[in-house]
């Protein structure tokens, strides 16, 4: 078995940052009216700017595959080119199409050479799943390197016209044409972007991060679905998939929109997060005192203090001065968020040999959690 190192990190964020006042200009107004929930949600999530792959008219400027391709291209330097890639492992929640796979579409844009592909789906843990595939490939000796990515192109899922048919349908039923909070909520939370890591079996350059371990925990066996798309949640907690709906219902009920059951989220996301992190630390016989930098992917500023307190409640508290986050000015980029955080830290000049970094990524889809433990060498 070989040691595995993150020897490079890169990102691609499309266009100019979008302020809170510009969001509805970019995404549009549903039923011609401003959202009543928007200001409350923005005040709680504490996101000030984010990025959209949209122009001033709401047209796409980049596909998800193009965002990812650009992040991968930005890994290149005098020691590494696209033709050196042996494994390409891509994770995303929002692929451009159902088929072919996201990684195949990225590879098609790279136009480099034949290589091994992996595509990881899911929600925020998709990027970490992609990372673990690359890690295991290099560790086992299957490859000498792997490029792993996390990316999202969610802005076009959030455009107002995606919900207009539902609003019109509600009008025809003589109901208030107000889109349910579970759908409106995420319009002010999510954004676009991509990050990429280069993994190699030896350290390269001034700063390399040795991957000590990557662990995953799922609670789907006991908890119902919380975040979903391409279906709708039933009263018994089950998900009715898009292909069981009539074609006209896809638009009338915004079946393909991204939705989140905020009640289920609030009840479980922190509790299971603290529980899983405690299990991971116990398994590897380490404590939070060993950590130099704690990088938690937190979907909203609303959860930051709550997570801090919950970790202390479970006996694994991490002082705030060890936390490193960029949520306020990068936004919640789902599976790409952890890549964007580590890229910023890794290229900041702050890291020194011997520093320990803990990555923490929750996924509210059906409550999965991923952790990675890194040492600066």
mmCIF file of C-alpha atoms in Angstrom:
data_model
loop_
_atom_site.group_PDB
_atom_site.id
_atom_site.type_symbol
_atom_site.label_atom_id
_atom_site.label_comp_id
_atom_site.label_asym_id
_atom_site.label_seq_id
_atom_site.Cartn_x
_atom_site.Cartn_y
_atom_site.Cartn_z
ATOM 1 C CA UNK A 1 0.000 0.000 0.000
ATOM 2 C CA UNK A 2 1.218 3.483 -0.877
ATOM 3 C CA UNK A 3 0.966 6.776 0.975
ATOM 4 C CA UNK A 4 -1.310 9.304 -0.736
ATOM 5 C CA UNK A 5 -0.762 13.052 -0.893
ATOM 6 C CA UNK A 6 -2.826 16.000 -2.097
ATOM 7 C CA UNK A 7 -0.126 17.811 -4.040
ATOM 8 C CA UNK A 8 -2.290 20.403 -5.756
ATOM 9 C CA UNK A 9 -5.621 22.150 -5.328
ATOM 10 C CA UNK A 10 -7.430 24.455 -7.728
ATOM 11 C CA UNK A 11 -10.833 26.064 -8.261
ATOM 12 C CA UNK A 12 -13.029 27.743 -10.802
ATOM 13 C CA UNK A 13 -15.750 30.211 -9.812
ATOM 14 C CA UNK A 14 -17.798 31.575 -12.722
ATOM 15 C CA UNK A 15 -18.287 35.259 -13.502
ATOM 16 C CA UNK A 16 -18.386 38.000 -10.858
ATOM 17 C CA UNK A 17 -19.629 37.500 -7.285
ATOM 18 C CA UNK A 18 -23.367 38.082 -6.866
ATOM 19 C CA UNK A 19 -24.538 40.148 -3.885
ATOM 20 C CA UNK A 20 -27.737 39.497 -1.935
ATOM 21 C CA UNK A 21 -29.448 42.429 -3.639
ATOM 22 C CA UNK A 22 -28.695 40.943 -7.073
ATOM 23 C CA UNK A 23 -30.021 37.408 -6.539
ATOM 24 C CA UNK A 24 -33.578 37.962 -7.737
ATOM 25 C CA UNK A 25 -32.263 39.970 -10.683
ATOM 26 C CA UNK A 26 -30.302 36.875 -11.709
ATOM 27 C CA UNK A 27 -32.823 34.171 -10.801
ATOM 28 C CA UNK A 28 -36.039 36.100 -11.491
ATOM 29 C CA UNK A 29 -39.295 36.596 -9.598
ATOM 30 C CA UNK A 30 -41.778 33.747 -9.203
ATOM 31 C CA UNK A 31 -45.258 34.923 -10.172
ATOM 32 C CA UNK A 32 -43.760 38.397 -10.590
ATOM 33 C CA UNK A 33 -43.421 38.871 -6.831
ATOM 34 C CA UNK A 34 -40.457 39.090 -4.493
ATOM 35 C CA UNK A 35 -39.971 36.194 -2.115
ATOM 36 C CA UNK A 36 -41.234 36.819 1.417
ATOM 37 C CA UNK A 37 -38.743 34.280 2.779
ATOM 38 C CA UNK A 38 -35.636 35.634 1.026
ATOM 39 C CA UNK A 39 -34.493 38.276 3.529
ATOM 40 C CA UNK A 40 -35.071 36.024 6.537
ATOM 41 C CA UNK A 41 -33.111 33.168 4.961
ATOM 42 C CA UNK A 42 -30.221 35.427 3.909
ATOM 43 C CA UNK A 43 -30.049 37.000 7.343
ATOM 44 C CA UNK A 44 -29.732 33.540 8.893
ATOM 45 C CA UNK A 45 -27.359 31.943 6.402
ATOM 46 C CA UNK A 46 -24.942 34.913 6.566
ATOM 47 C CA UNK A 47 -23.913 34.460 2.922
ATOM 48 C CA UNK A 48 -22.939 37.840 1.449
ATOM 49 C CA UNK A 49 -21.805 36.847 -2.056
ATOM 50 C CA UNK A 50 -21.990 33.750 -4.229
ATOM 51 C CA UNK A 51 -21.334 32.777 -7.859
ATOM 52 C CA UNK A 52 -23.727 31.875 -10.680
ATOM 53 C CA UNK A 53 -22.858 30.516 -14.124
ATOM 54 C CA UNK A 54 -25.443 32.915 -15.577
ATOM 55 C CA UNK A 55 -25.235 36.111 -17.602
ATOM 56 C CA UNK A 56 -27.260 39.261 -16.934
ATOM 57 C CA UNK A 57 -30.218 37.766 -18.827
ATOM 58 C CA UNK A 58 -30.287 34.512 -16.917
ATOM 59 C CA UNK A 59 -28.642 32.490 -19.688
ATOM 60 C CA UNK A 60 -26.022 29.851 -18.880
ATOM 61 C CA UNK A 61 -22.401 30.835 -19.304
ATOM 62 C CA UNK A 62 -20.976 27.430 -18.291
ATOM 63 C CA UNK A 63 -22.227 23.886 -17.911
ATOM 64 C CA UNK A 64 -21.301 21.828 -14.843
ATOM 65 C CA UNK A 65 -18.839 19.871 -16.985
ATOM 66 C CA UNK A 66 -17.247 23.126 -18.192
ATOM 67 C CA UNK A 67 -16.878 24.423 -14.635
ATOM 68 C CA UNK A 68 -15.197 21.155 -13.665
ATOM 69 C CA UNK A 69 -12.973 21.122 -16.764
ATOM 70 C CA UNK A 70 -11.708 24.607 -15.884
ATOM 71 C CA UNK A 71 -10.912 23.587 -12.288
ATOM 72 C CA UNK A 72 -8.985 20.535 -13.548
ATOM 73 C CA UNK A 73 -7.071 22.628 -16.089
ATOM 74 C CA UNK A 74 -6.044 24.982 -13.276
ATOM 75 C CA UNK A 75 -4.140 22.100 -11.617
ATOM 76 C CA UNK A 76 -1.545 22.205 -14.374
ATOM 77 C CA UNK A 77 1.983 23.409 -13.616
ATOM 78 C CA UNK A 78 5.537 22.743 -14.745
ATOM 79 C CA UNK A 79 5.403 19.269 -13.188
ATOM 80 C CA UNK A 80 1.902 18.165 -14.177
ATOM 81 C CA UNK A 81 -0.251 18.379 -17.289
ATOM 82 C CA UNK A 82 -3.615 17.016 -18.392
ATOM 83 C CA UNK A 83 -1.822 14.216 -20.256
ATOM 84 C CA UNK A 84 -0.416 12.939 -16.942
ATOM 85 C CA UNK A 85 -3.829 12.172 -15.410
ATOM 86 C CA UNK A 86 -4.379 8.459 -14.782
ATOM 87 C CA UNK A 87 -7.720 8.556 -12.921
ATOM 88 C CA UNK A 88 -10.454 11.201 -13.122
ATOM 89 C CA UNK A 89 -12.982 10.974 -10.268
ATOM 90 C CA UNK A 90 -15.781 13.556 -10.302
ATOM 91 C CA UNK A 91 -18.538 14.171 -7.778
ATOM 92 C CA UNK A 92 -21.599 16.394 -8.165
ATOM 93 C CA UNK A 93 -25.226 16.774 -7.072
ATOM 94 C CA UNK A 94 -26.245 18.543 -10.267
ATOM 95 C CA UNK A 95 -24.946 16.811 -13.421
ATOM 96 C CA UNK A 96 -25.860 18.365 -16.733
ATOM 97 C CA UNK A 97 -27.783 15.271 -17.810
ATOM 98 C CA UNK A 98 -28.921 11.884 -16.508
ATOM 99 C CA UNK A 99 -26.643 10.058 -18.966
ATOM 100 C CA UNK A 100 -23.712 9.921 -19.784
ATOM 101 C CA UNK A 101 -21.937 10.275 -16.451
ATOM 102 C CA UNK A 102 -20.577 13.606 -15.273
ATOM 103 C CA UNK A 103 -16.964 12.418 -15.340
ATOM 104 C CA UNK A 104 -17.369 11.193 -18.930
ATOM 105 C CA UNK A 105 -18.594 14.638 -19.974
ATOM 106 C CA UNK A 106 -15.667 16.326 -18.218
ATOM 107 C CA UNK A 107 -13.233 13.911 -19.835
ATOM 108 C CA UNK A 108 -14.768 14.685 -23.213
ATOM 109 C CA UNK A 109 -13.977 18.367 -22.698
ATOM 110 C CA UNK A 110 -10.415 17.731 -21.485
ATOM 111 C CA UNK A 111 -9.522 15.937 -24.737
ATOM 112 C CA UNK A 112 -6.334 14.527 -23.238
ATOM 113 C CA UNK A 113 -6.012 10.711 -23.483
ATOM 114 C CA UNK A 114 -7.650 7.467 -22.346
ATOM 115 C CA UNK A 115 -7.904 7.136 -18.566
ATOM 116 C CA UNK A 116 -9.974 5.596 -15.757
ATOM 117 C CA UNK A 117 -13.217 7.361 -14.830
ATOM 118 C CA UNK A 118 -15.414 7.455 -11.734
ATOM 119 C CA UNK A 119 -18.592 9.467 -11.148
ATOM 120 C CA UNK A 120 -19.980 9.963 -7.644
ATOM 121 C CA UNK A 121 -23.553 11.120 -7.106
ATOM 122 C CA UNK A 122 -25.457 12.216 -4.018
ATOM 123 C CA UNK A 123 -25.515 15.608 -2.365
ATOM 124 C CA UNK A 124 -22.617 17.314 -0.541
ATOM 125 C CA UNK A 125 -20.745 14.046 0.126
ATOM 126 C CA UNK A 126 -20.480 13.389 -3.631
ATOM 127 C CA UNK A 127 -17.223 15.351 -3.737
ATOM 128 C CA UNK A 128 -15.814 13.397 -0.800
ATOM 129 C CA UNK A 129 -16.864 10.105 -2.400
ATOM 130 C CA UNK A 130 -14.949 11.149 -5.501
ATOM 131 C CA UNK A 131 -11.948 11.948 -3.303
ATOM 132 C CA UNK A 132 -12.050 8.561 -1.592
ATOM 133 C CA UNK A 133 -12.150 6.713 -4.921
ATOM 134 C CA UNK A 134 -9.033 8.558 -6.044
ATOM 135 C CA UNK A 135 -7.388 8.008 -2.658
ATOM 136 C CA UNK A 136 -8.005 4.241 -2.748
ATOM 137 C CA UNK A 137 -6.781 4.003 -6.345
ATOM 138 C CA UNK A 138 -3.449 5.618 -5.517
ATOM 139 C CA UNK A 139 -3.119 3.868 -2.143
ATOM 140 C CA UNK A 140 -3.634 0.438 -3.673
ATOM 141 C CA UNK A 141 -1.100 1.033 -6.434
ATOM 142 C CA UNK A 142 -3.795 0.937 -9.104
ATOM 143 C CA UNK A 143 -2.545 4.353 -10.216
ATOM 144 C CA UNK A 144 0.241 6.784 -9.431
ATOM 145 C CA UNK A 145 -2.089 9.774 -9.474
ATOM 146 C CA UNK A 146 -5.747 10.748 -9.527
ATOM 147 C CA UNK A 147 -7.600 13.999 -10.109
ATOM 148 C CA UNK A 148 -10.689 14.357 -7.919
ATOM 149 C CA UNK A 149 -13.356 17.047 -8.214
ATOM 150 C CA UNK A 150 -16.458 18.455 -6.604
ATOM 151 C CA UNK A 151 -18.697 20.773 -8.607
ATOM 152 C CA UNK A 152 -22.194 22.237 -8.816
ATOM 153 C CA UNK A 153 -24.210 24.027 -11.484
ATOM 154 C CA UNK A 154 -27.408 24.666 -9.537
ATOM 155 C CA UNK A 155 -28.345 28.189 -10.622
ATOM 156 C CA UNK A 156 -30.432 27.077 -13.603
ATOM 157 C CA UNK A 157 -32.380 24.750 -11.294
ATOM 158 C CA UNK A 158 -33.361 27.830 -9.278
ATOM 159 C CA UNK A 159 -34.564 30.129 -12.070
ATOM 160 C CA UNK A 160 -38.058 31.556 -11.580
ATOM 161 C CA UNK A 161 -39.431 30.028 -14.771
ATOM 162 C CA UNK A 162 -38.847 26.570 -13.306
ATOM 163 C CA UNK A 163 -41.655 27.311 -10.845
ATOM 164 C CA UNK A 164 -44.059 29.368 -12.966
ATOM 165 C CA UNK A 165 -46.180 26.393 -14.057
ATOM 166 C CA UNK A 166 -46.657 25.349 -10.444
ATOM 167 C CA UNK A 167 -47.668 28.908 -9.496
ATOM 168 C CA UNK A 168 -50.167 28.985 -12.360
ATOM 169 C CA UNK A 169 -51.528 25.580 -11.342
ATOM 170 C CA UNK A 170 -52.057 26.798 -7.772
ATOM 171 C CA UNK A 171 -53.935 29.806 -9.161
ATOM 172 C CA UNK A 172 -56.230 27.545 -11.182
ATOM 173 C CA UNK A 173 -56.975 25.583 -8.037
ATOM 174 C CA UNK A 174 -57.860 28.887 -6.349
ATOM 175 C CA UNK A 175 -54.970 28.512 -3.926
ATOM 176 C CA UNK A 176 -52.311 31.071 -3.049
ATOM 177 C CA UNK A 177 -49.672 30.938 -5.828
ATOM 178 C CA UNK A 178 -46.831 30.753 -3.309
ATOM 179 C CA UNK A 179 -44.168 28.115 -3.823
ATOM 180 C CA UNK A 180 -43.672 25.885 -0.775
ATOM 181 C CA UNK A 181 -40.926 26.933 1.635
ATOM 182 C CA UNK A 182 -39.119 23.605 1.077
ATOM 183 C CA UNK A 183 -38.463 24.796 -2.509
ATOM 184 C CA UNK A 184 -38.110 28.558 -2.000
ATOM 185 C CA UNK A 185 -35.668 28.035 0.885
ATOM 186 C CA UNK A 186 -32.898 26.618 -1.303
ATOM 187 C CA UNK A 187 -33.119 29.401 -3.908
ATOM 188 C CA UNK A 188 -31.238 31.651 -1.461
ATOM 189 C CA UNK A 189 -28.777 29.017 -0.244
ATOM 190 C CA UNK A 190 -26.999 27.427 -3.220
ATOM 191 C CA UNK A 191 -24.460 28.531 -5.819
ATOM 192 C CA UNK A 192 -22.129 27.369 -8.598
ATOM 193 C CA UNK A 193 -18.461 26.467 -8.786
ATOM 194 C CA UNK A 194 -15.900 23.676 -8.972
ATOM 195 C CA UNK A 195 -12.780 22.546 -7.151
ATOM 196 C CA UNK A 196 -10.134 19.942 -7.961
ATOM 197 C CA UNK A 197 -7.397 18.058 -6.097
ATOM 198 C CA UNK A 198 -4.371 16.300 -7.528
ATOM 199 C CA UNK A 199 -3.491 13.139 -5.610
ATOM 200 C CA UNK A 200 -0.071 11.508 -5.995
ATOM 201 C CA UNK A 201 1.889 8.729 -4.289
ATOM 202 C CA UNK A 202 4.671 11.055 -3.183
ATOM 203 C CA UNK A 203 4.826 14.653 -1.931
ATOM 204 C CA UNK A 204 5.583 17.311 -4.523
ATOM 205 C CA UNK A 205 6.438 20.996 -4.093
ATOM 206 C CA UNK A 206 6.444 23.144 -0.983
ATOM 207 C CA UNK A 207 3.101 22.037 0.457
ATOM 208 C CA UNK A 208 1.648 18.538 0.225
ATOM 209 C CA UNK A 209 -1.043 17.051 2.419
ATOM 210 C CA UNK A 210 -0.787 13.386 3.375
ATOM 211 C CA UNK A 211 -4.220 11.747 3.532
ATOM 212 C CA UNK A 212 -4.163 9.707 6.732
ATOM 213 C CA UNK A 213 -7.736 8.409 6.395
ATOM 214 C CA UNK A 214 -11.184 9.130 4.923
ATOM 215 C CA UNK A 215 -14.290 7.771 6.693
ATOM 216 C CA UNK A 216 -18.014 7.831 5.899
ATOM 217 C CA UNK A 217 -21.110 7.356 8.054
ATOM 218 C CA UNK A 218 -24.701 6.983 6.843
ATOM 219 C CA UNK A 219 -27.901 7.110 8.902
ATOM 220 C CA UNK A 220 -30.285 6.378 6.025
ATOM 221 C CA UNK A 221 -31.231 3.121 7.731
ATOM 222 C CA UNK A 222 -33.062 5.033 10.462
ATOM 223 C CA UNK A 223 -33.830 8.511 9.073
ATOM 224 C CA UNK A 224 -36.134 9.587 6.262
ATOM 225 C CA UNK A 225 -35.133 11.663 3.254
ATOM 226 C CA UNK A 226 -34.439 15.344 3.911
ATOM 227 C CA UNK A 227 -33.015 16.884 0.703
ATOM 228 C CA UNK A 228 -34.133 15.604 -2.692
ATOM 229 C CA UNK A 229 -34.828 16.373 -6.350
ATOM 230 C CA UNK A 230 -36.549 14.519 -9.175
ATOM 231 C CA UNK A 231 -39.440 13.399 -7.017
ATOM 232 C CA UNK A 232 -41.604 14.464 -4.123
ATOM 233 C CA UNK A 233 -41.986 13.424 -0.527
ATOM 234 C CA UNK A 234 -45.137 11.597 0.519
ATOM 235 C CA UNK A 235 -46.959 11.766 3.869
ATOM 236 C CA UNK A 236 -45.332 8.508 5.003
ATOM 237 C CA UNK A 237 -41.855 9.957 4.349
ATOM 238 C CA UNK A 238 -41.218 7.944 1.186
ATOM 239 C CA UNK A 239 -40.161 9.558 -2.098
ATOM 240 C CA UNK A 240 -42.331 9.221 -5.196
ATOM 241 C CA UNK A 241 -39.902 9.340 -8.150
ATOM 242 C CA UNK A 242 -40.306 11.555 -11.205
ATOM 243 C CA UNK A 243 -41.006 8.582 -13.502
ATOM 244 C CA UNK A 244 -44.111 7.700 -11.483
ATOM 245 C CA UNK A 245 -45.638 11.126 -12.167
ATOM 246 C CA UNK A 246 -47.581 12.040 -15.275
ATOM 247 C CA UNK A 247 -45.676 14.263 -17.668
ATOM 248 C CA UNK A 248 -47.846 17.328 -16.995
ATOM 249 C CA UNK A 249 -47.266 16.912 -13.246
ATOM 250 C CA UNK A 250 -43.532 17.441 -13.717
ATOM 251 C CA UNK A 251 -44.245 21.133 -14.318
ATOM 252 C CA UNK A 252 -47.402 21.533 -12.242
ATOM 253 C CA UNK A 253 -45.634 20.306 -9.111
ATOM 254 C CA UNK A 254 -42.038 21.374 -9.904
ATOM 255 C CA UNK A 255 -41.021 17.747 -9.506
ATOM 256 C CA UNK A 256 -37.442 18.361 -10.642
ATOM 257 C CA UNK A 257 -36.776 21.244 -8.237
ATOM 258 C CA UNK A 258 -34.376 20.792 -5.315
ATOM 259 C CA UNK A 259 -36.285 20.553 -2.033
ATOM 260 C CA UNK A 260 -35.411 20.260 1.644
ATOM 261 C CA UNK A 261 -37.517 19.209 4.609
ATOM 262 C CA UNK A 262 -36.267 21.856 7.036
ATOM 263 C CA UNK A 263 -37.987 20.260 10.045
ATOM 264 C CA UNK A 264 -36.182 16.949 9.520
ATOM 265 C CA UNK A 265 -32.962 18.900 8.840
ATOM 266 C CA UNK A 266 -33.130 20.844 12.093
ATOM 267 C CA UNK A 267 -33.904 17.756 14.150
ATOM 268 C CA UNK A 268 -31.038 15.600 12.877
ATOM 269 C CA UNK A 269 -28.200 17.339 11.030
ATOM 270 C CA UNK A 270 -26.216 18.459 14.092
ATOM 271 C CA UNK A 271 -26.991 15.464 16.305
ATOM 272 C CA UNK A 272 -25.831 12.907 13.760
ATOM 273 C CA UNK A 273 -22.933 15.115 12.771
ATOM 274 C CA UNK A 274 -21.533 15.214 16.290
ATOM 275 C CA UNK A 275 -22.195 11.493 16.767
ATOM 276 C CA UNK A 276 -20.412 10.491 13.557
ATOM 277 C CA UNK A 277 -17.444 12.778 14.205
ATOM 278 C CA UNK A 278 -17.037 11.339 17.686
ATOM 279 C CA UNK A 279 -17.076 7.838 16.191
ATOM 280 C CA UNK A 280 -14.451 8.772 13.589
ATOM 281 C CA UNK A 281 -12.098 10.292 16.146
ATOM 282 C CA UNK A 282 -12.554 7.345 18.508
ATOM 283 C CA UNK A 283 -11.900 4.835 15.717
ATOM 284 C CA UNK A 284 -8.543 6.451 14.924
ATOM 285 C CA UNK A 285 -7.635 7.203 18.553
ATOM 286 C CA UNK A 286 -7.238 10.952 18.129
ATOM 287 C CA UNK A 287 -8.696 13.990 19.872
ATOM 288 C CA UNK A 288 -9.667 17.425 18.700
ATOM 289 C CA UNK A 289 -6.613 18.771 20.536
ATOM 290 C CA UNK A 290 -4.534 17.219 17.754
ATOM 291 C CA UNK A 291 -6.263 19.370 15.099
ATOM 292 C CA UNK A 292 -4.609 22.544 13.774
ATOM 293 C CA UNK A 293 -7.352 23.467 11.282
ATOM 294 C CA UNK A 294 -10.976 22.319 11.296
ATOM 295 C CA UNK A 295 -12.747 22.724 7.952
ATOM 296 C CA UNK A 296 -16.473 22.017 8.375
ATOM 297 C CA UNK A 297 -18.762 22.318 5.395
ATOM 298 C CA UNK A 298 -21.733 24.164 6.911
ATOM 299 C CA UNK A 299 -24.653 24.912 4.618
ATOM 300 C CA UNK A 300 -25.680 28.062 6.476
ATOM 301 C CA UNK A 301 -24.215 30.478 9.008
ATOM 302 C CA UNK A 302 -27.307 29.590 11.057
ATOM 303 C CA UNK A 303 -25.629 26.301 12.014
ATOM 304 C CA UNK A 304 -22.130 27.540 12.888
ATOM 305 C CA UNK A 305 -22.637 28.361 16.582
ATOM 306 C CA UNK A 306 -25.039 25.441 16.945
ATOM 307 C CA UNK A 307 -22.451 23.012 15.552
ATOM 308 C CA UNK A 308 -19.770 24.502 17.786
ATOM 309 C CA UNK A 309 -21.922 23.940 20.871
ATOM 310 C CA UNK A 310 -23.080 20.457 19.808
ATOM 311 C CA UNK A 311 -19.482 19.259 19.373
ATOM 312 C CA UNK A 312 -18.631 20.426 22.881
ATOM 313 C CA UNK A 313 -21.757 18.679 24.143
ATOM 314 C CA UNK A 314 -20.388 15.436 22.684
ATOM 315 C CA UNK A 315 -16.942 16.012 24.211
ATOM 316 C CA UNK A 316 -15.228 16.768 20.886
ATOM 317 C CA UNK A 317 -15.321 20.552 20.839
ATOM 318 C CA UNK A 318 -13.032 22.516 18.520
ATOM 319 C CA UNK A 319 -12.204 26.132 19.479
ATOM 320 C CA UNK A 320 -13.426 28.668 16.917
ATOM 321 C CA UNK A 321 -9.890 29.921 16.305
ATOM 322 C CA UNK A 322 -9.132 26.565 14.646
ATOM 323 C CA UNK A 323 -12.073 26.786 12.230
ATOM 324 C CA UNK A 324 -11.412 27.758 8.597
ATOM 325 C CA UNK A 325 -14.439 28.641 6.453
ATOM 326 C CA UNK A 326 -15.246 30.742 3.367
ATOM 327 C CA UNK A 327 -19.045 30.390 3.271
ATOM 328 C CA UNK A 328 -19.856 34.150 3.517
ATOM 329 C CA UNK A 329 -17.997 35.125 0.332
ATOM 330 C CA UNK A 330 -18.019 31.888 -1.710
ATOM 331 C CA UNK A 331 -21.476 30.587 -0.818
ATOM 332 C CA UNK A 332 -22.774 27.064 -0.344
ATOM 333 C CA UNK A 333 -21.451 25.172 -3.364
ATOM 334 C CA UNK A 334 -22.553 21.736 -2.186
ATOM 335 C CA UNK A 335 -20.103 18.983 -3.089
ATOM 336 C CA UNK A 336 -17.526 21.592 -4.178
ATOM 337 C CA UNK A 337 -17.515 23.485 -0.870
ATOM 338 C CA UNK A 338 -14.884 21.340 0.871
ATOM 339 C CA UNK A 339 -12.641 21.560 -2.208
ATOM 340 C CA UNK A 340 -12.957 25.344 -2.243
ATOM 341 C CA UNK A 341 -12.163 25.619 1.459
ATOM 342 C CA UNK A 342 -9.094 23.388 1.337
ATOM 343 C CA UNK A 343 -7.869 25.028 -1.881
ATOM 344 C CA UNK A 344 -7.961 28.431 -0.206
ATOM 345 C CA UNK A 345 -6.177 27.190 2.927
ATOM 346 C CA UNK A 346 -3.620 25.161 0.991
ATOM 347 C CA UNK A 347 -2.680 28.121 -1.210
ATOM 348 C CA UNK A 348 -2.800 30.702 1.602
ATOM 349 C CA UNK A 349 0.785 30.273 2.775
ATOM 350 C CA UNK A 350 -0.463 29.628 6.325
ATOM 351 C CA UNK A 351 0.268 25.907 6.488
ATOM 352 C CA UNK A 352 3.455 24.563 8.038
ATOM 353 C CA UNK A 353 4.926 21.089 8.297
ATOM 354 C CA UNK A 354 3.187 18.976 10.910
ATOM 355 C CA UNK A 355 -0.142 20.842 10.835
ATOM 356 C CA UNK A 356 -3.194 18.602 11.107
ATOM 357 C CA UNK A 357 -6.369 19.315 9.088
ATOM 358 C CA UNK A 358 -9.762 17.703 9.658
ATOM 359 C CA UNK A 359 -12.326 17.945 6.856
ATOM 360 C CA UNK A 360 -15.984 17.506 7.854
ATOM 361 C CA UNK A 361 -18.778 17.205 5.285
ATOM 362 C CA UNK A 362 -22.431 16.535 6.166
ATOM 363 C CA UNK A 363 -25.057 15.594 3.608
ATOM 364 C CA UNK A 364 -28.707 16.122 4.418
ATOM 365 C CA UNK A 365 -29.962 13.970 1.525
ATOM 366 C CA UNK A 366 -30.578 11.134 3.929
ATOM 367 C CA UNK A 367 -27.957 12.108 6.495
ATOM 368 C CA UNK A 368 -24.480 10.981 5.492
ATOM 369 C CA UNK A 369 -21.225 12.349 6.864
ATOM 370 C CA UNK A 370 -17.653 12.243 5.554
ATOM 371 C CA UNK A 371 -14.372 13.023 7.321
ATOM 372 C CA UNK A 372 -10.789 13.257 6.093
ATOM 373 C CA UNK A 373 -7.683 13.603 8.265
ATOM 374 C CA UNK A 374 -4.684 15.292 6.619
ATOM 375 C CA UNK A 375 -1.096 16.030 7.698
ATOM 376 C CA UNK A 376 1.022 18.778 6.146
ATOM 377 C CA UNK A 377 4.370 17.340 5.034
#
